[in-house]
CSV table of C-alpha atoms and ligand atoms in Angstrom, one decimal:
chain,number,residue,atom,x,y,z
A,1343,UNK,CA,39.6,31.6,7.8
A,1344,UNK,CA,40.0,28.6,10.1
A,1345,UNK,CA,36.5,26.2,9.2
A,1346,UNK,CA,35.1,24.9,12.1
A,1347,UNK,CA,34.8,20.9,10.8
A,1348,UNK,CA,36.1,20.2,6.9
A,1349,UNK,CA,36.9,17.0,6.1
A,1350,UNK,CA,40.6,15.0,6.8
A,1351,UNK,CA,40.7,12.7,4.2
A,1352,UNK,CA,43.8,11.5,4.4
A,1353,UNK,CA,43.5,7.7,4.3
A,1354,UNK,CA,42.7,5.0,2.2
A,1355,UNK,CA,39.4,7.5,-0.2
A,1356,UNK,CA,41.7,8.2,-3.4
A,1357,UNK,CA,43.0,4.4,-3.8
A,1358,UNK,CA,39.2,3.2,-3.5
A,1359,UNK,CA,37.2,6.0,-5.3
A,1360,UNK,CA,40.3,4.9,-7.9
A,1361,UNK,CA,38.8,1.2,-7.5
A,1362,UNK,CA,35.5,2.0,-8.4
A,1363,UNK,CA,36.5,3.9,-11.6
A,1364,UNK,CA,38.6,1.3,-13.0
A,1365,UNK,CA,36.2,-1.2,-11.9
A,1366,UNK,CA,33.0,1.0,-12.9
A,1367,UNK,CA,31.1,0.9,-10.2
A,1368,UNK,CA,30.2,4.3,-9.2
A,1369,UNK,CA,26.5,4.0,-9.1
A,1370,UNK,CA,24.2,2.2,-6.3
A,1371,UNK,CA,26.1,-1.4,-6.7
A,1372,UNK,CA,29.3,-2.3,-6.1
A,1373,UNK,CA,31.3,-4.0,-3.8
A,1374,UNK,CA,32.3,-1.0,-0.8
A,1375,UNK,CA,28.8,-0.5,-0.2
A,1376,UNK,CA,28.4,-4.1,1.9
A,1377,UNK,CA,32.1,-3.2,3.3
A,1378,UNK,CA,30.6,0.0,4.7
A,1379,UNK,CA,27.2,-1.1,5.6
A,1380,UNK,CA,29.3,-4.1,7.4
A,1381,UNK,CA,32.1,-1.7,8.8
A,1382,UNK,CA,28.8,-0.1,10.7
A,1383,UNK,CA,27.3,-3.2,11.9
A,1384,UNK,CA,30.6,-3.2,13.9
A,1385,UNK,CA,31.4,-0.1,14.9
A,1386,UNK,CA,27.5,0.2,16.5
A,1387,UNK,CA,27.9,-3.0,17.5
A,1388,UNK,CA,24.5,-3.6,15.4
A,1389,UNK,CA,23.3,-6.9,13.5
A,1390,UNK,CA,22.2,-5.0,10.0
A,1391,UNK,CA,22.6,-1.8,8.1
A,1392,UNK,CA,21.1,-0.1,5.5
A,1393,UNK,CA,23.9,2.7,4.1
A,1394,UNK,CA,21.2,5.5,2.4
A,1395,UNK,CA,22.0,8.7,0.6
A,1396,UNK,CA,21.9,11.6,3.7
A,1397,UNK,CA,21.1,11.3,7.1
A,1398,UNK,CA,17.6,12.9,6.8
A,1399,UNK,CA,16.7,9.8,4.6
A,1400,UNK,CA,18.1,7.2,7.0
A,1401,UNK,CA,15.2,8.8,9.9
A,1402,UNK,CA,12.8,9.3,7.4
A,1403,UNK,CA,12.9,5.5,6.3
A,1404,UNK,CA,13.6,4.1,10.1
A,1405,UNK,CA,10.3,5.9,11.0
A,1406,UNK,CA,8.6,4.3,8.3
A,1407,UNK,CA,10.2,0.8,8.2
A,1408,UNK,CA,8.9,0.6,12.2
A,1409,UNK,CA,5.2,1.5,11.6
A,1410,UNK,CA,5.0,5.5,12.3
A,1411,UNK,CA,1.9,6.6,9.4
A,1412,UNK,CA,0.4,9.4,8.0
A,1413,UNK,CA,-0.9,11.4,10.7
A,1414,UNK,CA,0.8,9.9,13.6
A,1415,UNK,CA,3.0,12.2,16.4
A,1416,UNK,CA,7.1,11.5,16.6
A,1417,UNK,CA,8.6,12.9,20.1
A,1418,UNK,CA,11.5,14.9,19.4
A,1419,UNK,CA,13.6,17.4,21.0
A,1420,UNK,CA,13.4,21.2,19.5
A,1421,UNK,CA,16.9,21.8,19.9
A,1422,UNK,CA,18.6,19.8,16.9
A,1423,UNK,CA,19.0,19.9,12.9
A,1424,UNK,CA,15.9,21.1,11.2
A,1425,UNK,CA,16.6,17.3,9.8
A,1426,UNK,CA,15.3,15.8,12.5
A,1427,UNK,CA,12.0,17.4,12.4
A,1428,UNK,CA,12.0,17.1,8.1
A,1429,UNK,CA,12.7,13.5,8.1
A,1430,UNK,CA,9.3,13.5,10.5
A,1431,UNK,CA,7.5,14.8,8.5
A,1432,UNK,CA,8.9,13.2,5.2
A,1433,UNK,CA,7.5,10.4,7.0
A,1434,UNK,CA,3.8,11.6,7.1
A,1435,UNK,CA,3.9,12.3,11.0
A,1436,UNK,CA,4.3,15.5,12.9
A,1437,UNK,CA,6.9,16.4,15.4
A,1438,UNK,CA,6.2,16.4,19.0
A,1439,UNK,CA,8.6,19.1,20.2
A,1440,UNK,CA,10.3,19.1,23.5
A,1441,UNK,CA,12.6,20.8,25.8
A,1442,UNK,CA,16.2,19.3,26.8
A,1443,UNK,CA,17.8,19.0,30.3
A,1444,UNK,CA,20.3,21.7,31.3
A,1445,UNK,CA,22.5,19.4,31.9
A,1446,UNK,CA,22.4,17.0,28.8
A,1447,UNK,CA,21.4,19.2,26.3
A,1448,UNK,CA,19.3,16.5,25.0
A,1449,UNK,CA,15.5,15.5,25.2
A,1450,UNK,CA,14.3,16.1,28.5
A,1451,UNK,CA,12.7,12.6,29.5
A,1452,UNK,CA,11.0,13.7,32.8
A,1453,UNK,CA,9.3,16.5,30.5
A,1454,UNK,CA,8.4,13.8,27.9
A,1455,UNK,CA,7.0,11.3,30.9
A,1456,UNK,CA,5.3,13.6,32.7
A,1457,UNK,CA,3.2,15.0,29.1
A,1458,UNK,CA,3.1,11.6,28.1
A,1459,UNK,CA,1.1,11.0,31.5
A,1460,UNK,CA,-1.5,13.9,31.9
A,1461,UNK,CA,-2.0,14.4,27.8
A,1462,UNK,CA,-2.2,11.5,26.7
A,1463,UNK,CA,-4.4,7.6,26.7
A,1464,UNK,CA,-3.5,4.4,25.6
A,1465,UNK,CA,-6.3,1.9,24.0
A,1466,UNK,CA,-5.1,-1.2,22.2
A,1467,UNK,CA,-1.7,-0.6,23.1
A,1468,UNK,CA,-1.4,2.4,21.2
A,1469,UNK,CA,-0.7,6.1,22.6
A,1470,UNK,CA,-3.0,8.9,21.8
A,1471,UNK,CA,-2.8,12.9,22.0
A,1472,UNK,CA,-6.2,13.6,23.4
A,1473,UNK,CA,-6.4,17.5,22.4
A,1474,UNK,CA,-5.4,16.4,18.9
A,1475,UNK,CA,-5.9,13.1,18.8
A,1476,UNK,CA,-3.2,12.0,16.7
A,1477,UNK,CA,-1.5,8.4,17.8
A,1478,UNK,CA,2.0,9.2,19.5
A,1479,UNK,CA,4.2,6.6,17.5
A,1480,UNK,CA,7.0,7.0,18.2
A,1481,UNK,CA,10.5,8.9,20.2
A,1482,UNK,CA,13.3,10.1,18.7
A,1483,UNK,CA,15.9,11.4,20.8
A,1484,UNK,CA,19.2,13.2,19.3
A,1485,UNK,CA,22.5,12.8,20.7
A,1486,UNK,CA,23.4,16.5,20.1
A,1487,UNK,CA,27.2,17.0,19.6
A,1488,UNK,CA,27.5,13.2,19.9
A,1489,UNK,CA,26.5,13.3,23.6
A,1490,UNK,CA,24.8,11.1,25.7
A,1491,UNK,CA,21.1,10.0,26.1
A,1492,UNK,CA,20.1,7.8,28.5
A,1493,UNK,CA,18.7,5.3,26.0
A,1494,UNK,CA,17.6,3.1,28.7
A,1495,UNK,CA,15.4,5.2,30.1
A,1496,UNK,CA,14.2,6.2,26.7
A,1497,UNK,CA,13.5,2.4,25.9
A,1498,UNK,CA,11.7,2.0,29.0
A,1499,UNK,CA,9.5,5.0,29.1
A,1500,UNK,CA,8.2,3.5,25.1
A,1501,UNK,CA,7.7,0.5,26.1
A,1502,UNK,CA,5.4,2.1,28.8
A,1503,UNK,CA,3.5,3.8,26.4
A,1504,UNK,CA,4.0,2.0,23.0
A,1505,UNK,CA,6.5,3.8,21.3
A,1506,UNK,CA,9.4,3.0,18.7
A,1507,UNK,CA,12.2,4.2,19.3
A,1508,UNK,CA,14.8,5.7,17.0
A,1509,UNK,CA,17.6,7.7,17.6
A,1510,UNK,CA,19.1,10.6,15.8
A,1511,UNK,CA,22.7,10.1,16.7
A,1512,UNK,CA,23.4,11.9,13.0
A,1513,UNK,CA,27.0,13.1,14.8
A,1514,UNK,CA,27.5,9.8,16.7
A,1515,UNK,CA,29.0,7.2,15.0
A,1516,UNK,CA,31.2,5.8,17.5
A,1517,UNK,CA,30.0,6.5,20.8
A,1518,UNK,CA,29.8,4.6,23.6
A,1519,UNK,CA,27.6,5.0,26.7
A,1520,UNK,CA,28.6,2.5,29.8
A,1521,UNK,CA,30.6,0.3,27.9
A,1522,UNK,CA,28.1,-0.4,25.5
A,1523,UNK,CA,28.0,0.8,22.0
A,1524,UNK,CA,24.7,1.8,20.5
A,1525,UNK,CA,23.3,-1.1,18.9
A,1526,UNK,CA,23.5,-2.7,22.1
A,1527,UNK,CA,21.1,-0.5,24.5
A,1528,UNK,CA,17.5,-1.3,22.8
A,1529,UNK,CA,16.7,1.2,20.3
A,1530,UNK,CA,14.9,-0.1,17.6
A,1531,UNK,CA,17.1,1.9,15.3
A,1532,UNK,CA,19.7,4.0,15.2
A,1533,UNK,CA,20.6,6.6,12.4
A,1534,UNK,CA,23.6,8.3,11.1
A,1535,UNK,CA,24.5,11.3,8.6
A,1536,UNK,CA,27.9,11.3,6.4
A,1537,UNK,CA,27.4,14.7,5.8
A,1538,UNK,CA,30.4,16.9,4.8
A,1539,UNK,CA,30.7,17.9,8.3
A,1540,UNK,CA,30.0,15.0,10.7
A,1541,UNK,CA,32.8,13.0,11.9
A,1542,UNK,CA,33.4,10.6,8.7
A,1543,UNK,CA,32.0,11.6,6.1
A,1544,UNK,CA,30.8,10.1,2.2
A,1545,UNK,CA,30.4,13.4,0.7
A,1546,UNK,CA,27.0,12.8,1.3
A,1547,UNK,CA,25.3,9.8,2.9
A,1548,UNK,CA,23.5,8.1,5.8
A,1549,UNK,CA,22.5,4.9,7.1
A,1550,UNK,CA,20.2,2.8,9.6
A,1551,UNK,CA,21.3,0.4,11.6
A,1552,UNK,CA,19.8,-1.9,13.5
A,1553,UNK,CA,18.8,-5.7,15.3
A,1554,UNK,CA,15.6,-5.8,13.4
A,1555,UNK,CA,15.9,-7.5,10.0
A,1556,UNK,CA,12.9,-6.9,9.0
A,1557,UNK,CA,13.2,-2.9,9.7
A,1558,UNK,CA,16.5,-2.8,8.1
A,1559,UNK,CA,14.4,-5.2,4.8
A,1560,UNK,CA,11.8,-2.7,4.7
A,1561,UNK,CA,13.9,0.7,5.2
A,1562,UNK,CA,16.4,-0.8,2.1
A,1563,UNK,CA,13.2,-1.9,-0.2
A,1564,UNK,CA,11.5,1.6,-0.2
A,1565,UNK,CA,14.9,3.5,-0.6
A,1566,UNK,CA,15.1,1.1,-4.0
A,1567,UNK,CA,12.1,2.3,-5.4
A,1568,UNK,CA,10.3,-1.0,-3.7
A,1569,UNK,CA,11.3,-3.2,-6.5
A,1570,UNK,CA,10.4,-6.8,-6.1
A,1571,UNK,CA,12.4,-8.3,-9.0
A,1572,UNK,CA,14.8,-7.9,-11.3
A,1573,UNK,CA,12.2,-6.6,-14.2
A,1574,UNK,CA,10.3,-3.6,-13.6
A,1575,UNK,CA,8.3,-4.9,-10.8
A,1576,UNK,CA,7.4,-2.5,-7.4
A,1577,UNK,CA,5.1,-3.4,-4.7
A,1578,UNK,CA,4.8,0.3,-3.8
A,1579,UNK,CA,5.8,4.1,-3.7
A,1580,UNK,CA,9.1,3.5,-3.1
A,1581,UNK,CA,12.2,6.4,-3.2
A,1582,UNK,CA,15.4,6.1,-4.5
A,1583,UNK,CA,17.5,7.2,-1.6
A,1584,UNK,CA,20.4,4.6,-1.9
A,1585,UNK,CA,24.2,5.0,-1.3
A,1586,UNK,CA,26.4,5.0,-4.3
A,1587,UNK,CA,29.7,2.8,-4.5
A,1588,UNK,CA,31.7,6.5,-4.6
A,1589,UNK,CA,30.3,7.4,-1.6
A,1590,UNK,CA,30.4,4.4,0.5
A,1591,UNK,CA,34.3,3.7,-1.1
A,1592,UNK,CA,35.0,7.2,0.5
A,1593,UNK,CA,33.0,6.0,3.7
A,1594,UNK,CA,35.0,2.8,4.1
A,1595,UNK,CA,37.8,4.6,3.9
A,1596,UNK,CA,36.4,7.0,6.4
A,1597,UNK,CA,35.1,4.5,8.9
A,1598,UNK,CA,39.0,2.8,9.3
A,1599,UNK,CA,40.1,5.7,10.6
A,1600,UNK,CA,37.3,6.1,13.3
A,1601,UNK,CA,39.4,5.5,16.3
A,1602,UNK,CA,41.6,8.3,15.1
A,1603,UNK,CA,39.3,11.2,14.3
A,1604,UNK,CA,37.8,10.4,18.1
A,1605,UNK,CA,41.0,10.5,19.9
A,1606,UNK,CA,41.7,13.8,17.9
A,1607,UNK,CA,37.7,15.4,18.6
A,1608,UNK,CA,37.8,14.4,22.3
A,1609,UNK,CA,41.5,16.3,22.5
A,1610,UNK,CA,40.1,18.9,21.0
A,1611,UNK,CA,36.9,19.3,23.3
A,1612,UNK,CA,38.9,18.9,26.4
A,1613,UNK,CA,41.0,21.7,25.6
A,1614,UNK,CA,37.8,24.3,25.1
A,1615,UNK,CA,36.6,23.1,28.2
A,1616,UNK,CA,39.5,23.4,30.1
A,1617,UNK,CA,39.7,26.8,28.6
A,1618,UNK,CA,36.3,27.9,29.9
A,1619,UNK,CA,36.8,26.6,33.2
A,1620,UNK,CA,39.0,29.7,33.3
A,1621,UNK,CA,36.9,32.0,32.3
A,1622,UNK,CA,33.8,33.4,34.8
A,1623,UNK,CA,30.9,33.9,31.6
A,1624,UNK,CA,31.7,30.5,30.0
A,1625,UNK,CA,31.1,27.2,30.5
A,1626,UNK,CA,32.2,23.5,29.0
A,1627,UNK,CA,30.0,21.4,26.7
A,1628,UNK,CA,28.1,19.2,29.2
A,1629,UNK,CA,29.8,15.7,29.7
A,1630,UNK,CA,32.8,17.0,27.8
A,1631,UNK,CA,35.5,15.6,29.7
A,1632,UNK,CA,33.6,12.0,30.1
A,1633,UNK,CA,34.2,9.2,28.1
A,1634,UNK,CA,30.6,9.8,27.2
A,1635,UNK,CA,30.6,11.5,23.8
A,1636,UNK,CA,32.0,11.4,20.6
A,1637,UNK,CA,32.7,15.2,20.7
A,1638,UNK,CA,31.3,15.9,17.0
A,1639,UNK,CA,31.6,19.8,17.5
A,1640,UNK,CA,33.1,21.2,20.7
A,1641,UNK,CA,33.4,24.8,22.2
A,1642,UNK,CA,32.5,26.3,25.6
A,1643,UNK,CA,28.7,28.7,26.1
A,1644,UNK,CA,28.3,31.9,27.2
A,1645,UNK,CA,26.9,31.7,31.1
A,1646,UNK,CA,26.4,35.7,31.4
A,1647,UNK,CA,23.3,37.5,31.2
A,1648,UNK,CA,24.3,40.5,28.6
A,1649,UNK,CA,22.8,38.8,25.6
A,1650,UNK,CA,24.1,40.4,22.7
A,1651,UNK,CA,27.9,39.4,24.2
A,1652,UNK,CA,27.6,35.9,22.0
A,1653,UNK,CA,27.1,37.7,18.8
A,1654,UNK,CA,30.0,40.0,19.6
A,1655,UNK,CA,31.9,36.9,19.9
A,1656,UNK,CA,31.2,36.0,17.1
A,1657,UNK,CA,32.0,39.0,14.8
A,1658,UNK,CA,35.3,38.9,16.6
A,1659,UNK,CA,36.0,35.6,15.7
A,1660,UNK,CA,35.1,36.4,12.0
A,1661,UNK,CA,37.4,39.1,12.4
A,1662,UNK,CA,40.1,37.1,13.6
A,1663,UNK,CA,40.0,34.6,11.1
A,1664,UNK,CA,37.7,31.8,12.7
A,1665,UNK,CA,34.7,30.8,11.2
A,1666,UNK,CA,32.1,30.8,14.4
A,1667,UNK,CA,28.5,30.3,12.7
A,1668,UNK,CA,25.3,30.4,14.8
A,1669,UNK,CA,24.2,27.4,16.7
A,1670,UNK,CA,21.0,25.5,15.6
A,1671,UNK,CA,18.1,27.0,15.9
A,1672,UNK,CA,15.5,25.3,17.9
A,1673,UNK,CA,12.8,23.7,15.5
A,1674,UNK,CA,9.4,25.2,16.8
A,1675,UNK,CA,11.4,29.0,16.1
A,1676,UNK,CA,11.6,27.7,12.4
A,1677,UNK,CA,9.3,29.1,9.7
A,1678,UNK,CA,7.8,25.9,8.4
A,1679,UNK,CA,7.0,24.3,12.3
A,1680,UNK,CA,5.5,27.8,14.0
A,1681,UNK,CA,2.4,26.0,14.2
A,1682,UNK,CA,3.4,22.2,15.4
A,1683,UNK,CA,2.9,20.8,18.5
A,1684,UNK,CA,5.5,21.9,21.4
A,1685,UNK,CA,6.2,21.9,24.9
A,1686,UNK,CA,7.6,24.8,26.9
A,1687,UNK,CA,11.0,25.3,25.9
A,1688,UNK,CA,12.3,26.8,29.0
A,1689,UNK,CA,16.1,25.7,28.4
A,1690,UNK,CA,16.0,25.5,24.5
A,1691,UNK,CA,14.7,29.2,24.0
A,1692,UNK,CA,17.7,30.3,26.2
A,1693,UNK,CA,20.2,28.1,25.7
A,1694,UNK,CA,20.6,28.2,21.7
A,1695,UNK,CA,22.3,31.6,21.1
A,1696,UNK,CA,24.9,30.9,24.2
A,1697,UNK,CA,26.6,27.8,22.0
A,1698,UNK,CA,29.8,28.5,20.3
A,1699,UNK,CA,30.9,25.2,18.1
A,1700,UNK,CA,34.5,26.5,17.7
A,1701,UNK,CA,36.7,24.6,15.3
A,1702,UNK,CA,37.5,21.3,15.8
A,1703,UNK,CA,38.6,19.0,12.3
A,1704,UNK,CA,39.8,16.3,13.1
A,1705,UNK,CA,43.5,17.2,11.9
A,1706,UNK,CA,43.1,21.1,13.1
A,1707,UNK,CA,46.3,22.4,13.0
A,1708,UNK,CA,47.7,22.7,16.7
A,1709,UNK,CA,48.8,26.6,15.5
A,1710,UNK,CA,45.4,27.3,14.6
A,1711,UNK,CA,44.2,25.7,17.8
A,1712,UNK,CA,46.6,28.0,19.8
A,1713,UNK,CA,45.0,31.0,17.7
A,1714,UNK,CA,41.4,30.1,18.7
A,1715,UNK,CA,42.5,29.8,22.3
A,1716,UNK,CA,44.7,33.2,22.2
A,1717,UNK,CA,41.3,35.1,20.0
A,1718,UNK,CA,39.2,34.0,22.6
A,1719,UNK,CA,41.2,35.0,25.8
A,1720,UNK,CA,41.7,38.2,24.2
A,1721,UNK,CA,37.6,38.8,23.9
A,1722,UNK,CA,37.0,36.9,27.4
A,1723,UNK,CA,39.8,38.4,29.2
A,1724,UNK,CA,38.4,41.9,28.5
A,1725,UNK,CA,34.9,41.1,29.0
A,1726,UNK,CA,35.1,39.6,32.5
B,3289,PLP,C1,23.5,16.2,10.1
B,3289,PLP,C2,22.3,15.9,10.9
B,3289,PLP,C3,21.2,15.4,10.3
B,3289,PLP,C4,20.9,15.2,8.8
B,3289,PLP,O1,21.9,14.5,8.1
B,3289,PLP,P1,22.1,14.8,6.6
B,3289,PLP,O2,23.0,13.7,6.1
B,3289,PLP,O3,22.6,16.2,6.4
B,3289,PLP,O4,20.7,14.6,5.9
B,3289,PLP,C5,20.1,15.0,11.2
B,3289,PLP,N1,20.1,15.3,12.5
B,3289,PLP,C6,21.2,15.8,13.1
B,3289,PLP,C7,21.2,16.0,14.6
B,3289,PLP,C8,22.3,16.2,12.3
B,3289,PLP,O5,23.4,16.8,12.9
């Protein structure tokens, strides 16, 4: 079975996870855990980092460490990881859920502006949901498959209406909108997941960065169980959501080879989207050929209107020997949020079941690459 993202650990992760044995440090201190947290600063061109234990608890803590409380409303689009809606609610507050453009797949701003405007009233400079009356505290955009948001106008629609904003860019470590990387377009904070299948990976981890000392102070203090001392001393409920040295030795390790595992994911998207530009009921990833995403997973969608052809696909890939898993589904279609706030969902409700995330590891064979290509012109061809 060909997986659609494993991990390609092929650089530097035996000699340091061998350094931490023989030095002992395999629990939350130890010298790769700075290295990693500093490696990020970089690579997000970002002043401070806190490196967590998952992604979820890097957004859970970045809502916290910038004021969103108990009770309070988080913008966020329905079409992402359940993550991004948990780590909301971890924090006390309740998603917001929007749509997301049809031609970003990401939150749909002039959606969010234009609810923003008729539902909602500032007083003290703070933004409140008149039918529920909940405080809107926050926006929390996701770069879906690593692709673009247009942060800018994100920043500037908050400052409008008193929001912080944090962005999910779980699967973007790495990207660059513009020339500028994303420490350096405003967001209060920006969050990353290490999880098995992102782009690097620690096994398991996550981490905040961010220009804000004090957000990246308060973010590390509650994930240490808010200790204030070296005795037993804490100031509050705190968590204990902190990196280990093992996992931040395999991270460093993962993070110097960045440059490489984005060459090889944007190859890798290009090719499926120059494949469906052949092909009359599929279409590429939006942005794929720009410079404009880190390509986390890449595929083509079906653009047809026979709605069951996408799960056929997908049984055919299964029995061709590709692994071809279902694409998220939307948030306000999952059990626990049924009830929670959302917009209409005009492009989300259509678009989910149309993505195919076809495999794209960083050091995919290029045989199992031509097999993916040849499986799907062999289902496309005949369904034309
Ligand atoms: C992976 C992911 C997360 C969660 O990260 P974990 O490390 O698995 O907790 C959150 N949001 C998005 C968009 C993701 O892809």
């Amino acid at each position: 079975m060909i997986p659609t993202a494993i991990p390609n650990l092929g650089g530097n992760e035996a000699k340091y996870l061998q350094e931490c044995i023989t030095t002992t440090f395999v629990s939350t201190a130890g010298p790769f855990i700075s290295r990693f947290e500093d490696a990020l600063c970089v690579a997000s061109a970002s002043k401070y980092c806190a490196a967590l234990s998952s992604g979820t608890a890097a957004l859970h803590l970045a809502l916290t460490a910038s004021g969103v409380e108990s009770g309070d409303l988080v913008i966020s689009p329905s079409l992402t990881f359940i993550a991004s809606a948990n780590a909301i609610s971890h924090a006390g507050a309740h998603p917001w859920l929007f749509d997301v453009g049809a031609d970003t797949w990401t939150l749909d701003l002039l959606q969010c502006e234009s609810k923003l405007e008729t539902e909602t009233e500032m007083r003290d400079g703070h933004c409140y949901h008149l039918k529920t009356g909940r405080r809107v505290s926050a926006i929390m955009p996701v770069l879906i498959m690593g692709n673009r948001v247009d942060i800018v106008a994100t920043k500037k629609l908050a400052l409008r209406f008193g929001l912080r904003v944090i962005i999910d860019a779980a699967a973007a470590i790495g990207a660059c909108f513009d020339g500028l990387l994303l420490g350096q377009m405003g967001a209060d904070a920006i969050c990353f997941s290490f999880n098995g299948n992102k782009t690097i990976t620690c096994g398991g981890g996550g981490a905040i960065v961010s220009n804000n000392k004090a957000l990246v102070a308060r973010a590390a203090h509650l994930a240490s169980t808010a200790r204030t001392s070296r005795d037993y001393d804490h100031d509050e409920i705190g968590y204990n959501l902190r990196i280990t040295n093992l996992e931040a030795a395999v991270g460093l390790a993962q993070i110097e080879q960045l440059p490489t595992f984005l060459k090889a994911k944007k190859k890798t998207a290009a090719t499926y989207s120059n494949f469906a530009q052949h092909y009359n009921m599929l279409g590429a990833f939006p942005l794929a050929q720009s410079d404009n995403s880190t390509h986390w997973f890449s595929g083509f969608w079906y653009t047809g209107i026979d709605l069951d052809c996408p799960a056929r696909f997908r049984e055919y890939c299964e029995n061709n020997g590709i692994h071809l898993r279902s694409f998220w589904k939307p948030v306000h279609l999952q059990l626990p949020y049924v009830t929670c706030l959302h917009e209409e969902m005009t492009i989300t409700d259509d678009l989910w079941r149309r993505i195919f995330t076809l495999p794209c590891s960083t050091h995919l064979p290029e045989a199992d690459l031509a097999h993916v290509l040849e499986v799907s012109h062999n289902f496309w061809g005949e369904n034309q």
